[in-house]
Amino acid sequence: MNDRDRNHIAGLIRDRLTAIAGENDLGRDGQAVVQLDQQAVGRLSRMDAVQMQAMAKAQQARRDAEAARLRAALARIESGDEEYGYCDGCGEEIARARLHLNPAVATCIACARG
């Protein structure tokens, strides 16, 4: 993989990390403590609020995991790791289109399927 491709992918990673940070800001409200005041809302509304809170926390966990994978890929690129862009399974080069869709991917299509 040439330096131009590496720089382009590093830019894609930075853009996605910025987007994740924005999504984290939006998701904070959904993770707030659910008020259980029976005078304010009914039982079903409280159950809905608790379920929405659980879903917001699960989404946050997925964003955190994605951000960690992206930061690791970015660190590999910035450190000049020559192995970035090559499959951890077979050692073949990962298709550029695959890296553009998911810059943190560590395997080629064949190894991901197998």
mmCIF file with all atom_site columns, C-alpha atoms in Angstrom:
data_model
loop_
_atom_site.group_PDB
_atom_site.id
_atom_site.type_symbol
_atom_site.label_atom_id
_atom_site.label_alt_id
_atom_site.label_comp_id
_atom_site.label_asym_id
_atom_site.label_entity_id
_atom_site.label_seq_id
_atom_site.pdbx_PDB_ins_code
_atom_site.Cartn_x
_atom_site.Cartn_y
_atom_site.Cartn_z
_atom_site.occupancy
_atom_site.B_iso_or_equiv
_atom_site.pdbx_formal_charge
_atom_site.auth_seq_id
_atom_site.auth_comp_id
_atom_site.auth_asym_id
_atom_site.auth_atom_id
_atom_site.pdbx_PDB_model_num
ATOM 1   C CA . MET A 1 1   ? 0.000   0.000   0.000  1.00 0.00 ? 1   MET A CA 1
ATOM 2   C CA . ASN A 1 2   ? 1.434   3.357   -0.992 1.00 0.00 ? 2   ASN A CA 1
ATOM 3   C CA . ASP A 1 3   ? 1.685   6.472   1.186  1.00 0.00 ? 3   ASP A CA 1
ATOM 4   C CA . ARG A 1 4   ? -1.139  8.205   -0.652 1.00 0.00 ? 4   ARG A CA 1
ATOM 5   C CA . ASP A 1 5   ? -3.548  5.354   0.160  1.00 0.00 ? 5   ASP A CA 1
ATOM 6   C CA . ARG A 1 6   ? -2.357  5.289   3.767  1.00 0.00 ? 6   ARG A CA 1
ATOM 7   C CA . ASN A 1 7   ? -2.932  9.035   4.136  1.00 0.00 ? 7   ASN A CA 1
ATOM 8   C CA . HIS A 1 8   ? -6.365  8.772   2.566  1.00 0.00 ? 8   HIS A CA 1
ATOM 9   C CA . ILE A 1 9   ? -7.374  5.940   4.891  1.00 0.00 ? 9   ILE A CA 1
ATOM 10  C CA . ALA A 1 10  ? -5.967  7.818   7.892  1.00 0.00 ? 10  ALA A CA 1
ATOM 11  C CA . GLY A 1 11  ? -8.206  10.748  6.907  1.00 0.00 ? 11  GLY A CA 1
ATOM 12  C CA . LEU A 1 12  ? -11.219 8.428   6.675  1.00 0.00 ? 12  LEU A CA 1
ATOM 13  C CA . ILE A 1 13  ? -10.443 7.115   10.153 1.00 0.00 ? 13  ILE A CA 1
ATOM 14  C CA . ARG A 1 14  ? -10.144 10.616  11.611 1.00 0.00 ? 14  ARG A CA 1
ATOM 15  C CA . ASP A 1 15  ? -13.454 11.598  9.995  1.00 0.00 ? 15  ASP A CA 1
ATOM 16  C CA . ARG A 1 16  ? -15.197 8.533   11.442 1.00 0.00 ? 16  ARG A CA 1
ATOM 17  C CA . LEU A 1 17  ? -13.732 9.179   14.910 1.00 0.00 ? 17  LEU A CA 1
ATOM 18  C CA . THR A 1 18  ? -15.079 12.732  14.742 1.00 0.00 ? 18  THR A CA 1
ATOM 19  C CA . ALA A 1 19  ? -18.495 11.398  13.732 1.00 0.00 ? 19  ALA A CA 1
ATOM 20  C CA . ILE A 1 20  ? -18.436 8.908   16.619 1.00 0.00 ? 20  ILE A CA 1
ATOM 21  C CA . ALA A 1 21  ? -17.643 11.730  19.049 1.00 0.00 ? 21  ALA A CA 1
ATOM 22  C CA . GLY A 1 22  ? -20.682 13.623  17.749 1.00 0.00 ? 22  GLY A CA 1
ATOM 23  C CA . GLU A 1 23  ? -22.857 10.515  18.095 1.00 0.00 ? 23  GLU A CA 1
ATOM 24  C CA . ASN A 1 24  ? -21.601 10.123  21.666 1.00 0.00 ? 24  ASN A CA 1
ATOM 25  C CA . ASP A 1 25  ? -22.714 13.667  22.457 1.00 0.00 ? 25  ASP A CA 1
ATOM 26  C CA . LEU A 1 26  ? -26.181 12.953  21.065 1.00 0.00 ? 26  LEU A CA 1
ATOM 27  C CA . GLY A 1 27  ? -26.435 9.616   22.878 1.00 0.00 ? 27  GLY A CA 1
ATOM 28  C CA . ARG A 1 28  ? -25.728 10.975  26.358 1.00 0.00 ? 28  ARG A CA 1
ATOM 29  C CA . ASP A 1 29  ? -29.333 12.052  26.920 1.00 0.00 ? 29  ASP A CA 1
ATOM 30  C CA . GLY A 1 30  ? -30.623 8.557   26.207 1.00 0.00 ? 30  GLY A CA 1
ATOM 31  C CA . GLN A 1 31  ? -28.333 7.112   28.867 1.00 0.00 ? 31  GLN A CA 1
ATOM 32  C CA . ALA A 1 32  ? -29.512 9.427   31.625 1.00 0.00 ? 32  ALA A CA 1
ATOM 33  C CA . VAL A 1 33  ? -30.921 7.972   34.828 1.00 0.00 ? 33  VAL A CA 1
ATOM 34  C CA . VAL A 1 34  ? -34.569 7.013   34.414 1.00 0.00 ? 34  VAL A CA 1
ATOM 35  C CA . GLN A 1 35  ? -36.830 8.784   36.883 1.00 0.00 ? 35  GLN A CA 1
ATOM 36  C CA . LEU A 1 36  ? -39.189 6.357   38.576 1.00 0.00 ? 36  LEU A CA 1
ATOM 37  C CA . ASP A 1 37  ? -41.683 8.917   39.889 1.00 0.00 ? 37  ASP A CA 1
ATOM 38  C CA . GLN A 1 38  ? -45.032 7.137   39.711 1.00 0.00 ? 38  GLN A CA 1
ATOM 39  C CA . GLN A 1 39  ? -46.878 10.440  39.857 1.00 0.00 ? 39  GLN A CA 1
ATOM 40  C CA . ALA A 1 40  ? -45.106 11.764  36.750 1.00 0.00 ? 40  ALA A CA 1
ATOM 41  C CA . VAL A 1 41  ? -45.382 8.810   34.354 1.00 0.00 ? 41  VAL A CA 1
ATOM 42  C CA . GLY A 1 42  ? -47.218 5.516   34.167 1.00 0.00 ? 42  GLY A CA 1
ATOM 43  C CA . ARG A 1 43  ? -45.739 2.061   34.568 1.00 0.00 ? 43  ARG A CA 1
ATOM 44  C CA . LEU A 1 44  ? -45.516 1.356   30.829 1.00 0.00 ? 44  LEU A CA 1
ATOM 45  C CA . SER A 1 45  ? -43.831 4.681   30.175 1.00 0.00 ? 45  SER A CA 1
ATOM 46  C CA . ARG A 1 46  ? -41.226 3.878   32.832 1.00 0.00 ? 46  ARG A CA 1
ATOM 47  C CA . MET A 1 47  ? -40.633 0.445   31.261 1.00 0.00 ? 47  MET A CA 1
ATOM 48  C CA . ASP A 1 48  ? -40.197 2.091   27.862 1.00 0.00 ? 48  ASP A CA 1
ATOM 49  C CA . ALA A 1 49  ? -37.761 4.599   29.349 1.00 0.00 ? 49  ALA A CA 1
ATOM 50  C CA . VAL A 1 50  ? -35.695 1.841   30.966 1.00 0.00 ? 50  VAL A CA 1
ATOM 51  C CA . GLN A 1 51  ? -35.632 -0.128  27.700 1.00 0.00 ? 51  GLN A CA 1
ATOM 52  C CA . MET A 1 52  ? -34.591 2.970   25.727 1.00 0.00 ? 52  MET A CA 1
ATOM 53  C CA . GLN A 1 53  ? -31.834 3.607   28.271 1.00 0.00 ? 53  GLN A CA 1
ATOM 54  C CA . ALA A 1 54  ? -30.540 0.029   27.864 1.00 0.00 ? 54  ALA A CA 1
ATOM 55  C CA . MET A 1 55  ? -30.535 0.387   24.073 1.00 0.00 ? 55  MET A CA 1
ATOM 56  C CA . ALA A 1 56  ? -28.675 3.712   24.316 1.00 0.00 ? 56  ALA A CA 1
ATOM 57  C CA . LYS A 1 57  ? -26.028 2.094   26.523 1.00 0.00 ? 57  LYS A CA 1
ATOM 58  C CA . ALA A 1 58  ? -25.629 -0.805  24.081 1.00 0.00 ? 58  ALA A CA 1
ATOM 59  C CA . GLN A 1 59  ? -25.190 1.635   21.198 1.00 0.00 ? 59  GLN A CA 1
ATOM 60  C CA . GLN A 1 60  ? -22.569 3.484   23.240 1.00 0.00 ? 60  GLN A CA 1
ATOM 61  C CA . ALA A 1 61  ? -20.681 0.240   23.828 1.00 0.00 ? 61  ALA A CA 1
ATOM 62  C CA . ARG A 1 62  ? -20.698 -0.498  20.077 1.00 0.00 ? 62  ARG A CA 1
ATOM 63  C CA . ARG A 1 63  ? -19.428 3.021   19.305 1.00 0.00 ? 63  ARG A CA 1
ATOM 64  C CA . ASP A 1 64  ? -16.681 2.662   21.930 1.00 0.00 ? 64  ASP A CA 1
ATOM 65  C CA . ALA A 1 65  ? -15.565 -0.663  20.435 1.00 0.00 ? 65  ALA A CA 1
ATOM 66  C CA . GLU A 1 66  ? -15.551 0.771   16.906 1.00 0.00 ? 66  GLU A CA 1
ATOM 67  C CA . ALA A 1 67  ? -13.575 3.820   18.052 1.00 0.00 ? 67  ALA A CA 1
ATOM 68  C CA . ALA A 1 68  ? -10.998 1.581   19.763 1.00 0.00 ? 68  ALA A CA 1
ATOM 69  C CA . ARG A 1 69  ? -10.531 -0.472  16.579 1.00 0.00 ? 69  ARG A CA 1
ATOM 70  C CA . LEU A 1 70  ? -10.202 2.703   14.501 1.00 0.00 ? 70  LEU A CA 1
ATOM 71  C CA . ARG A 1 71  ? -7.672  4.265   16.895 1.00 0.00 ? 71  ARG A CA 1
ATOM 72  C CA . ALA A 1 72  ? -5.602  1.061   16.760 1.00 0.00 ? 72  ALA A CA 1
ATOM 73  C CA . ALA A 1 73  ? -5.657  1.093   12.943 1.00 0.00 ? 73  ALA A CA 1
ATOM 74  C CA . LEU A 1 74  ? -4.718  4.785   12.891 1.00 0.00 ? 74  LEU A CA 1
ATOM 75  C CA . ALA A 1 75  ? -1.822  4.123   15.275 1.00 0.00 ? 75  ALA A CA 1
ATOM 76  C CA . ARG A 1 76  ? -0.578  1.360   12.969 1.00 0.00 ? 76  ARG A CA 1
ATOM 77  C CA . ILE A 1 77  ? -0.732  3.685   9.965  1.00 0.00 ? 77  ILE A CA 1
ATOM 78  C CA . GLU A 1 78  ? 0.949   6.589   11.755 1.00 0.00 ? 78  GLU A CA 1
ATOM 79  C CA . SER A 1 79  ? 3.716   4.381   13.139 1.00 0.00 ? 79  SER A CA 1
ATOM 80  C CA . GLY A 1 80  ? 4.587   3.278   9.612  1.00 0.00 ? 80  GLY A CA 1
ATOM 81  C CA . ASP A 1 81  ? 3.615   -0.342  10.276 1.00 0.00 ? 81  ASP A CA 1
ATOM 82  C CA . GLU A 1 82  ? 4.268   -2.080  6.965  1.00 0.00 ? 82  GLU A CA 1
ATOM 83  C CA . GLU A 1 83  ? 1.803   -4.838  7.875  1.00 0.00 ? 83  GLU A CA 1
ATOM 84  C CA . TYR A 1 84  ? -1.203  -2.485  7.837  1.00 0.00 ? 84  TYR A CA 1
ATOM 85  C CA . GLY A 1 85  ? -3.387  -3.335  4.854  1.00 0.00 ? 85  GLY A CA 1
ATOM 86  C CA . TYR A 1 86  ? -2.314  -6.974  4.779  1.00 0.00 ? 86  TYR A CA 1
ATOM 87  C CA . CYS A 1 87  ? -4.456  -9.826  6.028  1.00 0.00 ? 87  CYS A CA 1
ATOM 88  C CA . ASP A 1 88  ? -3.653  -11.172 9.492  1.00 0.00 ? 88  ASP A CA 1
ATOM 89  C CA . GLY A 1 89  ? -4.803  -14.607 8.317  1.00 0.00 ? 89  GLY A CA 1
ATOM 90  C CA . CYS A 1 90  ? -3.111  -15.233 4.985  1.00 0.00 ? 90  CYS A CA 1
ATOM 91  C CA . GLY A 1 91  ? -0.774  -12.256 4.557  1.00 0.00 ? 91  GLY A CA 1
ATOM 92  C CA . GLU A 1 92  ? -2.319  -11.158 1.257  1.00 0.00 ? 92  GLU A CA 1
ATOM 93  C CA . GLU A 1 93  ? -3.112  -7.504  0.633  1.00 0.00 ? 93  GLU A CA 1
ATOM 94  C CA . ILE A 1 94  ? -6.612  -6.477  1.735  1.00 0.00 ? 94  ILE A CA 1
ATOM 95  C CA . ALA A 1 95  ? -8.637  -4.936  -1.094 1.00 0.00 ? 95  ALA A CA 1
ATOM 96  C CA . ARG A 1 96  ? -8.605  -1.125  -1.043 1.00 0.00 ? 96  ARG A CA 1
ATOM 97  C CA . ALA A 1 97  ? -12.396 -1.001  -1.308 1.00 0.00 ? 97  ALA A CA 1
ATOM 98  C CA . ARG A 1 98  ? -12.651 -3.148  1.836  1.00 0.00 ? 98  ARG A CA 1
ATOM 99  C CA . LEU A 1 99  ? -10.269 -0.856  3.718  1.00 0.00 ? 99  LEU A CA 1
ATOM 100 C CA . HIS A 1 100 ? -12.201 2.202   2.555  1.00 0.00 ? 100 HIS A CA 1
ATOM 101 C CA . LEU A 1 101 ? -15.431 0.717   3.913  1.00 0.00 ? 101 LEU A CA 1
ATOM 102 C CA . ASN A 1 102 ? -13.825 -0.403  7.162  1.00 0.00 ? 102 ASN A CA 1
ATOM 103 C CA . PRO A 1 103 ? -10.289 0.878   7.738  1.00 0.00 ? 103 PRO A CA 1
ATOM 104 C CA . ALA A 1 104 ? -9.968  -1.163  10.935 1.00 0.00 ? 104 ALA A CA 1
ATOM 105 C CA . VAL A 1 105 ? -10.510 -4.503  9.188  1.00 0.00 ? 105 VAL A CA 1
ATOM 106 C CA . ALA A 1 106 ? -7.643  -6.930  9.666  1.00 0.00 ? 106 ALA A CA 1
ATOM 107 C CA . THR A 1 107 ? -8.571  -9.747  7.287  1.00 0.00 ? 107 THR A CA 1
ATOM 108 C CA . CYS A 1 108 ? -9.258  -10.161 3.597  1.00 0.00 ? 108 CYS A CA 1
ATOM 109 C CA . ILE A 1 109 ? -12.676 -11.297 2.375  1.00 0.00 ? 109 ILE A CA 1
ATOM 110 C CA . ALA A 1 110 ? -11.550 -14.921 1.933  1.00 0.00 ? 110 ALA A CA 1
ATOM 111 C CA . CYS A 1 111 ? -10.253 -15.215 5.493  1.00 0.00 ? 111 CYS A CA 1
ATOM 112 C CA . ALA A 1 112 ? -13.275 -13.373 6.919  1.00 0.00 ? 112 ALA A CA 1
ATOM 113 C CA . ARG A 1 113 ? -15.574 -15.931 5.264  1.00 0.00 ? 113 ARG A CA 1
ATOM 114 C CA . GLY A 1 114 ? -13.540 -18.949 6.211  1.00 0.00 ? 114 GLY A CA 1
#
